[in-house]
Short mmCIF file of C-alpha atoms in Angstrom, two decimals:
data_model
loop_
_atom_site.label_atom_id
_atom_site.label_comp_id
_atom_site.label_asym_id
_atom_site.label_seq_id
_atom_site.Cartn_x
_atom_site.Cartn_y
_atom_site.Cartn_z
CA MET C 1 93.38 113.14 106.97
CA LYS C 2 90.31 113.51 104.28
CA PHE C 3 91.57 110.24 102.64
CA ILE C 4 91.68 108.39 106.18
CA SER C 5 88.22 110.18 106.93
CA ARG C 6 86.81 109.03 103.91
CA LEU C 7 88.05 105.30 104.42
CA ALA C 8 86.54 105.13 107.86
CA ASP C 9 83.40 106.66 106.20
CA ILE C 10 82.90 103.58 104.10
CA LEU C 11 83.99 100.73 106.07
CA PRO C 12 81.16 100.66 108.89
CA GLY C 13 79.17 99.93 105.68
CA ASP C 14 75.47 101.11 104.31
CA THR C 15 73.86 97.45 103.67
CA ARG C 16 71.02 98.72 101.68
CA ALA C 17 73.63 100.42 99.49
CA ASP C 18 75.94 97.24 99.33
CA ARG C 19 72.74 95.74 98.46
CA VAL C 20 71.97 97.67 95.21
CA VAL C 21 75.07 95.82 93.45
CA PRO C 22 74.96 92.24 92.64
CA PRO C 23 76.91 90.15 94.74
CA SER C 24 78.00 87.31 92.85
CA GLY C 25 80.67 87.59 90.25
CA PHE C 26 84.29 85.52 89.39
CA THR C 27 85.68 89.15 90.62
CA VAL C 28 85.15 88.30 94.29
CA GLY C 29 87.40 85.16 94.10
CA LEU C 30 89.65 87.21 91.92
CA THR C 31 90.33 89.97 94.24
CA VAL C 32 90.60 87.92 97.85
CA PHE C 33 92.88 85.68 96.27
CA THR C 34 95.19 88.51 94.46
CA ALA C 35 95.16 90.54 98.16
CA GLY C 36 95.88 86.94 99.98
CA ALA C 37 98.81 85.99 97.49
CA MET C 38 100.20 89.74 97.74
CA ALA C 39 99.75 89.74 101.63
CA PHE C 40 101.55 86.54 101.64
CA LEU C 41 104.48 87.58 99.37
CA ALA C 42 104.40 91.10 101.34
CA VAL C 43 105.18 89.39 104.76
CA PHE C 44 108.16 87.67 103.18
CA ALA C 45 109.42 91.02 101.61
CA LEU C 46 109.09 92.58 105.16
CA ALA C 47 110.48 89.85 106.33
CA LEU C 48 113.84 90.39 104.21
CA SER C 49 113.91 94.06 104.70
CA LEU C 50 114.07 93.67 108.53
CA ALA C 51 116.32 91.30 108.56
CA SER C 52 118.55 92.98 106.41
CA GLY C 53 118.24 96.19 108.39
CA ARG C 54 119.23 94.21 111.33
CA LEU C 55 122.29 92.93 109.47
CA ALA C 56 123.62 96.25 108.40
CA ASP C 57 123.29 97.84 111.32
CA ARG C 58 124.62 95.11 113.16
CA TRP C 59 127.79 94.74 110.94
CA SER C 60 128.07 98.56 110.96
CA ASP C 61 127.63 98.63 114.79
CA ALA C 62 129.96 95.95 115.58
CA LEU C 63 132.52 96.87 113.21
CA ALA C 64 132.60 100.20 113.29
CA ARG C 65 134.15 101.00 116.50
CA THR C 66 136.68 98.39 116.37
CA ALA C 67 140.25 98.34 114.69
CA THR C 68 142.91 96.25 114.57
CA ILE C 69 146.90 97.17 114.26
CA ARG C 70 149.05 94.53 113.15
CA ILE C 71 152.77 94.66 113.76
CA SER C 72 155.25 92.46 111.71
CA ALA C 73 158.94 92.81 113.23
CA PRO C 74 161.73 91.07 113.70
CA GLU C 75 161.84 88.74 117.01
CA GLY C 76 164.03 90.86 118.96
CA GLN C 77 161.96 94.18 117.99
CA MET C 78 158.37 92.67 118.36
CA GLN C 79 157.97 93.54 122.11
CA ALA C 80 159.87 97.06 121.71
CA GLN C 81 157.25 98.07 119.03
CA THR C 82 154.03 96.43 120.80
CA ASP C 83 155.23 98.67 123.77
CA ALA C 84 155.74 101.95 121.30
CA VAL C 85 152.28 101.06 119.77
CA MET C 86 150.53 101.01 123.11
CA ALA C 87 152.08 104.02 124.43
CA VAL C 88 151.04 105.98 120.96
CA LEU C 89 147.52 104.70 121.63
CA VAL C 90 147.21 105.87 125.14
CA THR C 91 147.66 109.45 123.86
CA THR C 92 145.59 109.25 120.92
CA PRO C 93 142.03 110.72 121.19
CA GLY C 94 139.25 108.77 120.57
CA ILE C 95 140.36 105.38 121.57
CA ALA C 96 138.75 104.20 124.87
CA ASP C 97 140.65 100.75 124.79
CA ALA C 98 143.31 99.12 123.45
CA ARG C 99 144.83 95.55 124.28
CA VAL C 100 147.58 93.00 122.94
CA LEU C 101 145.80 90.14 121.89
CA THR C 102 146.96 86.70 123.54
CA VAL C 103 148.75 84.26 122.05
CA GLU C 104 145.44 82.00 122.62
CA GLU C 105 143.21 84.37 121.37
CA GLN C 106 145.11 84.40 118.24
CA ARG C 107 145.03 80.65 118.02
CA VAL C 108 141.32 80.85 118.22
CA LEU C 109 141.00 83.25 115.15
CA LEU C 110 143.30 81.10 113.17
CA LEU C 111 141.27 78.20 114.42
CA PRO C 112 139.03 78.00 111.37
CA TRP C 113 141.81 77.82 108.83
CA PHE C 114 144.39 75.89 110.59
CA GLY C 115 142.72 73.59 113.20
CA PRO C 116 143.56 72.98 116.67
CA ASP C 117 147.34 71.90 116.50
CA LEU C 118 148.74 74.84 114.75
CA PRO C 119 152.06 75.51 117.04
CA VAL C 120 151.29 79.21 116.82
CA GLU C 121 154.16 79.86 119.61
CA GLU C 122 156.56 78.54 116.70
CA LEU C 123 155.30 80.40 113.90
CA PRO C 124 156.40 84.06 113.07
CA LEU C 125 152.60 85.49 113.27
CA PRO C 126 152.35 89.27 113.58
CA GLN C 127 151.42 90.54 116.84
CA LEU C 128 147.45 92.09 117.24
CA ILE C 129 146.12 94.70 119.16
CA GLU C 130 142.57 95.66 119.46
CA LEU C 131 141.24 99.07 119.51
CA ILE C 132 137.80 100.25 120.34
CA GLU C 133 136.78 103.99 119.93
CA ASP C 134 134.98 105.98 122.18
CA ASP C 135 131.92 107.95 120.81
CA THR C 136 134.06 110.82 119.27
CA GLY C 137 136.18 108.52 117.06
CA PHE C 138 140.21 108.40 116.07
CA ASP C 139 141.50 110.07 113.12
CA GLY C 140 143.15 107.29 111.43
CA ASP C 141 145.06 108.89 108.94
CA SER C 142 146.80 111.19 111.75
CA LEU C 143 147.38 107.56 113.89
CA ARG C 144 148.92 106.09 110.98
CA LEU C 145 151.27 108.88 110.35
CA ARG C 146 152.36 108.38 114.20
CA LEU C 147 152.63 104.55 113.79
CA ALA C 148 154.81 105.16 111.27
CA GLY C 149 157.29 107.35 113.10
CA GLU C 150 157.37 105.46 115.97
CA ALA C 151 156.57 101.42 115.08
CA PRO C 152 157.63 101.02 111.39
CA GLY C 153 156.23 97.57 111.51
CA ALA C 154 152.65 98.32 112.64
CA VAL C 155 150.09 98.66 110.30
CA LEU C 156 146.44 100.05 111.33
CA ASP C 157 143.25 98.21 109.91
CA ASP C 158 140.29 99.96 110.77
CA HIS C 159 137.96 97.78 108.67
CA THR C 160 136.86 100.05 106.68
CA ARG C 161 137.35 98.34 103.39
CA TRP C 162 135.39 95.46 103.78
CA ARG C 163 133.09 96.69 106.30
CA ARG C 164 131.76 99.60 103.92
CA PRO C 165 130.84 96.91 101.04
CA LEU C 166 129.16 94.78 103.43
CA VAL C 167 127.34 97.21 104.88
CA ALA C 168 126.06 98.62 101.74
CA ALA C 169 125.34 95.27 100.12
CA ALA C 170 122.91 94.98 103.50
CA GLY C 171 121.41 98.84 103.09
CA ARG C 172 120.72 97.68 99.52
CA LEU C 173 119.11 94.32 100.20
CA ARG C 174 117.16 96.13 102.78
CA LEU C 175 116.06 98.47 99.70
CA LEU C 176 115.30 95.82 97.76
CA GLY C 177 112.88 94.31 100.32
CA TRP C 178 111.13 98.12 100.51
CA ILE C 179 111.03 98.16 96.80
CA SER C 180 109.41 95.14 96.76
CA ILE C 181 106.66 95.64 99.17
CA VAL C 182 105.79 98.84 96.87
CA LEU C 183 105.73 96.64 93.80
CA ILE C 184 103.41 94.17 95.42
CA GLY C 185 100.99 97.04 96.61
CA ALA C 186 100.95 98.33 93.28
CA THR C 187 100.46 95.21 91.67
CA THR C 188 97.69 94.46 93.98
CA ALA C 189 96.06 98.00 92.80
CA ALA C 190 96.44 96.79 89.04
CA MET C 191 94.71 93.75 89.92
CA ILE C 192 92.03 95.21 91.78
CA THR C 193 91.26 98.04 89.19
CA LEU C 194 91.29 95.48 86.67
CA SER C 195 88.27 93.35 88.74
CA ALA C 196 86.77 96.41 89.72
CA ASN C 197 86.50 97.58 86.07
CA ALA C 198 85.13 93.76 85.35
CA ALA C 199 82.46 94.10 87.67
CA LEU C 200 81.69 97.79 86.42
CA ALA C 201 81.31 96.63 83.00
CA ALA C 202 79.33 93.79 84.26
CA ASN C 203 77.07 95.95 86.21
CA GLU C 204 76.33 98.26 83.19
CA ARG C 205 72.62 97.81 83.62
CA VAL C 206 72.30 98.52 87.23
CA ILE C 207 74.60 101.67 86.98
CA ARG C 208 72.21 102.94 84.24
CA THR C 209 69.38 102.18 86.72
CA LEU C 210 70.96 104.04 89.58
CA ARG C 211 71.77 106.96 87.59
CA LEU C 212 68.21 107.24 86.20
CA VAL C 213 66.86 107.08 89.82
CA GLY C 214 69.10 110.12 90.66
CA ALA C 215 71.96 107.95 92.33
CA ARG C 216 74.84 110.40 92.47
CA ASP C 217 78.76 109.00 91.09
CA LEU C 218 79.51 109.04 94.75
CA TYR C 219 76.93 106.81 95.85
CA ILE C 220 77.59 104.29 93.00
CA ALA C 221 81.23 104.11 93.52
CA ARG C 222 80.94 103.08 97.37
CA ALA C 223 78.73 100.43 96.45
CA PHE C 224 81.68 99.02 94.49
CA VAL C 225 84.53 100.47 96.90
CA ARG C 226 82.70 98.89 99.85
CA ARG C 227 82.92 95.75 97.94
CA PHE C 228 86.35 95.38 96.85
CA THR C 229 87.98 97.02 100.04
CA GLY C 230 86.24 94.56 102.09
CA ARG C 231 87.10 91.60 99.98
CA ALA C 232 90.78 93.12 99.76
CA ILE C 233 90.99 93.16 103.65
CA GLN C 234 89.84 89.38 103.76
CA GLY C 235 92.00 88.40 101.52
CA ALA C 236 94.95 90.52 103.05
CA VAL C 237 94.20 88.98 106.75
CA ILE C 238 94.54 85.33 105.41
CA GLY C 239 97.45 86.10 103.40
CA THR C 240 99.35 87.88 106.14
CA ALA C 241 98.26 84.95 108.83
CA LEU C 242 99.93 82.54 106.61
CA GLY C 243 102.57 84.32 105.80
CA VAL C 244 103.57 85.17 109.51
CA LEU C 245 102.89 81.45 110.28
CA ALA C 246 105.34 80.48 107.64
CA VAL C 247 108.14 82.95 108.75
CA ALA C 248 107.55 81.42 112.33
CA LEU C 249 108.45 78.24 111.10
CA LEU C 250 111.68 79.14 109.57
CA PRO C 251 114.71 78.02 111.28
CA SER C 252 115.56 79.79 114.40
CA ASP C 253 118.54 82.21 114.39
CA GLN C 254 121.68 80.46 114.64
CA SER C 255 124.70 81.43 113.82
CA ALA C 256 125.95 78.90 111.87
CA GLY C 257 123.27 79.52 109.67
CA GLY C 258 123.94 82.93 108.79
CA PHE C 259 121.82 85.48 107.22
CA LEU C 260 118.98 82.78 106.12
CA THR C 261 118.06 81.63 109.76
CA GLY C 262 117.63 85.14 110.59
CA LEU C 263 115.18 86.16 108.21
CA GLY C 264 112.17 86.79 110.50
CA PHE C 265 110.49 88.92 112.99
CA GLN C 266 112.02 89.91 115.90
CA GLY C 267 110.67 91.46 119.30
CA TRP C 268 108.02 94.03 118.67
CA THR C 269 109.02 93.74 114.99
CA TRP C 270 106.19 90.91 114.84
CA LEU C 271 103.65 93.79 114.87
CA TRP C 272 104.80 95.15 111.53
CA PRO C 273 102.70 92.42 109.69
CA LEU C 274 99.78 93.99 110.80
CA GLY C 275 100.00 96.79 108.59
CA ILE C 276 99.74 95.05 105.58
CA PRO C 277 95.71 94.28 105.98
CA VAL C 278 95.90 98.30 106.80
CA LEU C 279 97.90 98.85 103.45
CA ALA C 280 95.80 96.41 101.26
CA ALA C 281 92.46 98.32 102.13
CA LEU C 282 93.97 101.77 101.79
CA VAL C 283 95.35 100.46 97.89
CA ALA C 284 91.89 98.66 97.40
CA TYR C 285 90.01 101.86 97.96
CA GLY C 286 92.05 104.09 96.56
CA ALA C 287 92.32 102.03 93.20
CA THR C 288 88.63 100.74 93.17
CA ARG C 289 87.31 104.49 93.81
CA ALA C 290 89.44 106.12 91.21
CA ALA C 291 88.21 103.19 88.90
CA ALA C 292 84.69 103.71 89.56
CA LEU C 293 84.52 107.31 89.11
CA ARG C 294 86.34 107.20 85.80
CA VAL C 295 83.97 104.34 84.31
CA LEU C 296 80.66 106.42 85.85
CA ARG C 297 82.14 109.77 84.37
CA GLY C 298 81.40 107.74 80.93
CA TYR C 299 77.49 107.41 81.74
CA THR C 300 75.06 110.17 81.14
CA MET Z 1 58.75 122.94 84.29
CA ILE Z 2 60.54 122.00 81.23
CA GLU Z 3 61.19 124.44 78.88
CA PHE Z 4 62.68 123.83 75.42
CA ASP Z 5 64.31 127.10 73.77
CA LYS Z 6 65.26 126.64 70.63
CA VAL Z 7 66.73 123.19 71.11
CA THR Z 8 68.55 120.80 68.38
CA HIS Z 9 69.87 117.71 69.12
CA SER Z 10 72.70 116.09 66.89
CA TYR Z 11 73.66 112.41 66.56
CA GLY Z 12 76.12 111.07 64.44
CA GLY Z 13 76.32 113.95 62.05
CA GLY Z 14 72.56 114.34 61.66
CA GLU Z 15 70.10 116.21 63.31
CA LEU Z 16 67.63 114.30 65.30
CA LEU Z 17 65.70 116.92 66.84
CA SER Z 18 65.61 120.77 65.20
CA ASP Z 19 64.56 123.98 66.50
CA ILE Z 20 62.17 122.97 69.35
CA THR Z 21 60.93 125.61 71.40
CA LEU Z 22 57.88 124.65 74.12
CA ARG Z 23 57.06 124.42 77.69
CA LEU Z 24 55.23 122.08 79.37
CA THR Z 25 53.61 123.72 82.44
CA LYS Z 26 52.76 122.20 85.70
CA GLY Z 27 49.81 119.83 85.72
CA SER Z 28 49.64 119.37 82.15
CA PHE Z 29 49.68 116.12 80.43
CA HIS Z 30 51.20 115.48 77.18
CA PHE Z 31 51.13 112.89 74.58
CA LEU Z 32 54.18 112.77 72.32
CA THR Z 33 53.80 110.88 69.27
CA GLY Z 34 55.44 109.98 66.01
CA PRO Z 35 56.94 106.85 63.98
CA SER Z 36 59.31 104.68 65.50
CA GLY Z 37 62.51 106.40 65.20
CA ALA Z 38 61.12 109.91 65.23
CA GLY Z 39 62.96 111.19 68.33
CA LYS Z 40 60.32 110.65 71.07
CA THR Z 41 62.91 108.89 73.17
CA THR Z 42 65.51 111.50 72.15
CA PHE Z 43 63.46 114.22 73.91
CA LEU Z 44 62.09 112.50 76.88
CA LYS Z 45 65.99 111.86 77.53
CA LEU Z 46 66.58 115.56 76.84
CA CYS Z 47 63.65 116.40 79.36
CA TYR Z 48 66.03 114.12 82.39
CA GLY Z 49 69.53 115.07 81.15
CA GLU Z 50 70.63 111.84 79.65
CA LEU Z 51 71.12 113.58 76.74
CA PHE Z 52 71.86 117.38 76.00
CA ALA Z 53 71.12 119.78 73.43
CA SER Z 54 73.59 120.11 71.10
CA SER Z 55 72.02 123.68 70.57
CA GLY Z 56 69.56 125.55 72.42
CA SER Z 57 68.85 125.30 76.10
CA VAL Z 58 66.85 122.63 78.14
CA ARG Z 59 65.72 124.13 81.59
CA VAL Z 60 63.99 122.45 84.46
CA GLY Z 61 62.76 124.13 87.32
CA GLY Z 62 64.70 127.20 85.59
CA MET Z 63 67.71 125.62 85.79
CA PRO Z 64 69.65 124.88 82.33
CA LEU Z 65 70.76 121.36 82.53
CA ARG Z 66 73.90 121.69 80.21
CA ASP Z 67 75.38 124.02 83.16
CA LEU Z 68 74.78 121.79 85.68
CA ASP Z 69 77.55 119.28 87.23
CA ARG Z 70 76.73 115.58 87.48
CA ASP Z 71 75.45 115.71 91.03
CA SER Z 72 72.99 118.35 90.35
CA ILE Z 73 71.79 116.26 87.19
CA ALA Z 74 71.31 113.22 89.93
CA ARG Z 75 69.29 115.93 92.00
CA ILE Z 76 66.87 117.04 89.06
CA ARG Z 77 65.87 113.36 88.33
CA ARG Z 78 64.67 112.71 91.71
CA THR Z 79 61.92 115.47 90.65
CA ILE Z 80 61.33 113.64 87.69
CA GLY Z 81 59.96 110.19 87.42
CA VAL Z 82 60.66 108.06 84.47
CA VAL Z 83 59.00 105.12 83.41
CA HIS Z 84 60.76 103.08 80.43
CA GLN Z 85 59.42 100.52 78.06
CA ASP Z 86 62.12 97.96 79.22
CA CYS Z 87 61.36 99.31 82.81
CA GLN Z 88 65.18 98.94 84.16
CA PHE Z 89 64.60 97.02 87.63
CA LEU Z 90 67.34 95.65 89.57
CA ASP Z 91 66.78 92.19 88.93
CA HIS Z 92 68.69 90.55 92.06
CA LEU Z 93 66.32 92.99 94.49
CA PRO Z 94 62.87 92.06 95.28
CA LEU Z 95 60.43 94.23 94.06
CA ASP Z 96 59.78 96.46 97.20
CA GLU Z 97 63.25 97.28 96.95
CA ASN Z 98 63.47 98.31 93.42
CA ILE Z 99 60.44 100.36 93.86
CA ALA Z 100 62.39 102.22 97.50
CA LEU Z 101 65.37 102.55 95.17
CA PRO Z 102 64.74 106.35 94.38
CA MET Z 103 64.54 106.83 97.94
CA THR Z 104 67.48 104.51 98.97
CA VAL Z 105 69.87 106.25 96.61
CA ALA Z 106 68.72 109.70 98.14
CA GLY Z 107 70.01 108.29 101.50
CA PHE Z 108 66.42 108.11 102.96
CA GLU Z 109 65.69 105.39 105.93
CA ASP Z 110 64.81 102.19 105.05
CA MET Z 111 61.53 102.58 103.29
CA ARG Z 112 60.94 98.92 102.99
CA HIS Z 113 58.31 98.74 105.66
CA SER Z 114 57.19 102.18 105.49
CA ASP Z 115 53.26 102.83 104.98
CA ASP Z 116 53.99 105.09 102.33
CA LEU Z 117 55.74 102.41 100.24
CA LYS Z 118 52.53 99.78 101.24
CA ASP Z 119 50.22 102.07 100.22
CA LEU Z 120 52.25 102.80 96.61
CA MET Z 121 52.20 99.11 95.94
CA SER Z 122 48.53 98.68 96.76
CA TRP Z 123 47.69 101.75 94.52
CA VAL Z 124 49.57 100.17 91.57
CA GLY Z 125 47.96 96.70 92.77
CA LEU Z 126 51.08 94.88 93.66
CA SER Z 127 50.86 94.56 97.20
CA LYS Z 128 51.00 90.56 97.16
CA GLN Z 129 54.29 91.02 94.79
CA ALA Z 130 56.34 92.69 97.34
CA SER Z 131 59.00 89.93 97.89
CA ALA Z 132 59.08 88.76 94.01
CA LEU Z 133 61.88 89.43 91.83
CA PRO Z 134 61.29 91.59 88.92
CA PRO Z 135 61.99 88.59 86.40
CA GLN Z 136 58.87 86.53 88.09
CA LEU Z 137 56.41 89.27 87.25
CA SER Z 138 54.45 89.88 84.15
CA GLY Z 139 54.48 92.87 81.66
CA GLY Z 140 51.79 94.55 82.92
CA GLU Z 141 53.02 94.58 86.67
CA ARG Z 142 56.27 95.27 85.49
CA GLN Z 143 55.09 98.23 84.05
CA ARG Z 144 53.43 99.07 87.19
CA ALA Z 145 55.96 98.65 89.23
CA ALA Z 146 58.18 101.24 87.17
CA LEU Z 147 55.19 103.66 87.58
CA ALA Z 148 55.69 103.29 91.29
CA ARG Z 149 58.71 103.67 91.29
CA ALA Z 150 58.70 106.70 89.19
CA VAL Z 151 56.28 108.40 91.92
CA MET Z 152 58.16 106.85 94.82
CA MET Z 153 60.07 110.48 95.35
CA ASP Z 154 56.59 112.63 94.76
CA PRO Z 155 58.30 114.31 91.80
CA ASP Z 156 57.04 116.90 89.83
CA VAL Z 157 57.15 115.45 86.14
CA ILE Z 158 56.67 111.91 85.18
CA LEU Z 159 57.91 111.13 81.74
CA ALA Z 160 56.53 107.58 80.56
CA ASP Z 161 58.56 106.10 77.17
CA GLU Z 162 56.15 103.55 75.66
CA PRO Z 163 54.88 102.18 78.94
CA THR Z 164 52.26 100.10 77.23
CA GLY Z 165 54.16 98.89 74.40
CA ASN Z 166 54.68 95.48 75.92
CA ILE Z 167 50.92 94.97 77.56
CA ASP Z 168 48.08 94.06 76.28
CA TRP Z 169 44.76 96.81 76.12
CA GLU Z 170 42.94 96.02 79.46
CA MET Z 171 46.34 96.41 81.27
CA SER Z 172 47.35 99.67 79.04
CA MET Z 173 43.94 101.17 80.24
CA ARG Z 174 45.01 100.36 84.04
CA LEU Z 175 48.19 101.74 83.97
CA LEU Z 176 46.41 104.90 81.96
CA GLN Z 177 44.16 105.37 84.63
CA LEU Z 178 46.87 105.54 87.41
CA LEU Z 179 48.99 108.07 85.18
CA VAL Z 180 45.43 110.34 84.91
CA GLU Z 181 45.12 110.00 88.73
CA LEU Z 182 48.53 111.20 89.28
CA ASN Z 183 47.80 114.22 86.66
CA ARG Z 184 45.02 115.29 88.91
CA MET Z 185 47.12 115.00 91.88
CA GLY Z 186 48.85 118.08 89.80
CA LYS Z 187 51.59 116.08 88.28
CA THR Z 188 53.17 117.01 84.82
CA ILE Z 189 52.78 114.01 82.66
CA VAL Z 190 54.38 113.03 79.11
CA ILE Z 191 53.71 110.12 77.54
CA ALA Z 192 55.38 108.93 74.36
CA THR Z 193 53.56 106.62 72.68
CA HIS Z 194 52.67 105.78 68.71
CA ASP Z 195 49.25 103.91 69.78
CA LEU Z 196 46.64 106.48 68.77
CA ASN Z 197 43.73 104.40 70.68
CA LEU Z 198 45.91 105.23 74.10
CA ILE Z 199 45.39 108.75 73.09
CA ARG Z 200 41.95 108.84 71.96
CA THR Z 201 40.86 107.08 75.17
CA ALA Z 202 42.93 109.36 77.45
CA LYS Z 203 41.69 112.57 75.67
CA ALA Z 204 38.16 111.63 76.77
CA GLN Z 205 39.20 111.65 79.93
CA VAL Z 206 41.74 114.45 80.33
CA ALA Z 207 42.44 117.74 78.95
CA ALA Z 208 45.54 116.09 77.48
CA ARG Z 209 47.84 117.98 74.49
CA VAL Z 210 49.44 115.83 71.36
CA LEU Z 211 52.51 116.70 70.57
CA ARG Z 212 53.48 115.17 67.01
CA ILE Z 213 57.25 114.41 65.83
CA LYS Z 214 57.91 115.19 62.24
CA ASP Z 215 60.45 116.20 60.26
CA ARG Z 216 62.60 116.33 63.37
CA ARG Z 217 60.25 119.40 64.71
CA VAL Z 218 57.64 118.79 67.31
CA GLN Z 219 54.21 120.16 66.47
CA LEU Z 220 51.19 120.36 68.06
CA ALA Z 221 49.05 117.80 66.61
CA GLY Z 222 45.31 118.90 65.23
CA ALA Z 223 42.01 117.09 64.82
CA ASP Z 224 43.08 114.20 63.18
CA LEU Z 225 44.08 112.47 66.45
#
């Protein structure tokens, strides 16, 4: 809170204090450009992270609550084993619903691989049963044992094998997005520190004069901190606006495009980029203040 | 006001000033003389805490400078006006803002339009140059402006380091008159100079003591000046 109150203290500015530092210098453009470029990249990293998060949640939610039982049995036993499986499922705790997939539904599932003309009725396809869990979930191992006893041709597939790597991949992608944002912040801090050091070195005479007439270190540091924080906010606002515009112009979310067309913000998450200029201001404030106070300790 | 107690200052392995004990009392007028490199500027810097004694103690208003933190040193400097030979202005600010700078950094309200600042600029004869930038001023004008800035905070002590080094005799006399006036107001004045004519002229107007730095020690100069 002390940090925030200090930041709030300097943001309104003291025009006379600001004037003690000469206004020009190459660090002006450098800081604005750095903050702008980093904010632009941060918008994309944020969009990536949020999209990955949505994907992970979607996969996780959609797959976690469903499972499939595949019954492979000789033609004469198929119906009997299907009935036996349904009977087992009715008495299994944690299953909210179970239904046998129709021939038409199986045809739709096979459509991407075999086309519309596949004579499903004539093929020895296994019978599929879809299960939907309730909130408590079912015990997969116990169900497998019961199915082995009642319907030897039934195999439970709870999607765990392929769901876990997908969810883990999406989770890692989300983590990478956040790590990118942290790295962007750290790079911004490093660039602003370099710019601040250059500005402090270029204004050695100004600093000596201010110390001579009784200026405290914090007074001198604030003049630099205000300037660099202001420049960082200015650059970050421009970079964020351009980044958001670029994300908005990406192709809209279409299932055919998969993950790539889902890269962006949805609903209230469009507000998240507003935090980037604030983050840039905090980074610039901390970096410049630390650099200024460190350099000023070298002056008597 | 300012006390030196067995002060030695070393730099680069050698002693610049050695075993100095003296007291600059309130309202006194001192000249500090000696050849170039004798340590006059070092002595002044020890007075306002830009340098610290290697041994011994420098006290200002009873406070040992070496024991003070950086903020306290900054506050002490507001009670000591310093005039350097090169003046040390902020070249991007107009003269009135430069002269008001000690008030600005001390957090006082905007002094640019105050009567005090106008009176001060009139006193040093720079009323018409208020909005000029320091590089546009002559050497004499810059020295008078530096003096005005030094007295802006109404300090108890004024330290001047070769204030007449870059200006002609007429302008030197004008600056000396200003310093004598300040002394008559009760200010402690210390002027480091190697200009013996300036010292002789001043001694005719004010009871000035002359300190000479010789062989790293400060001595009271005799009748040879």
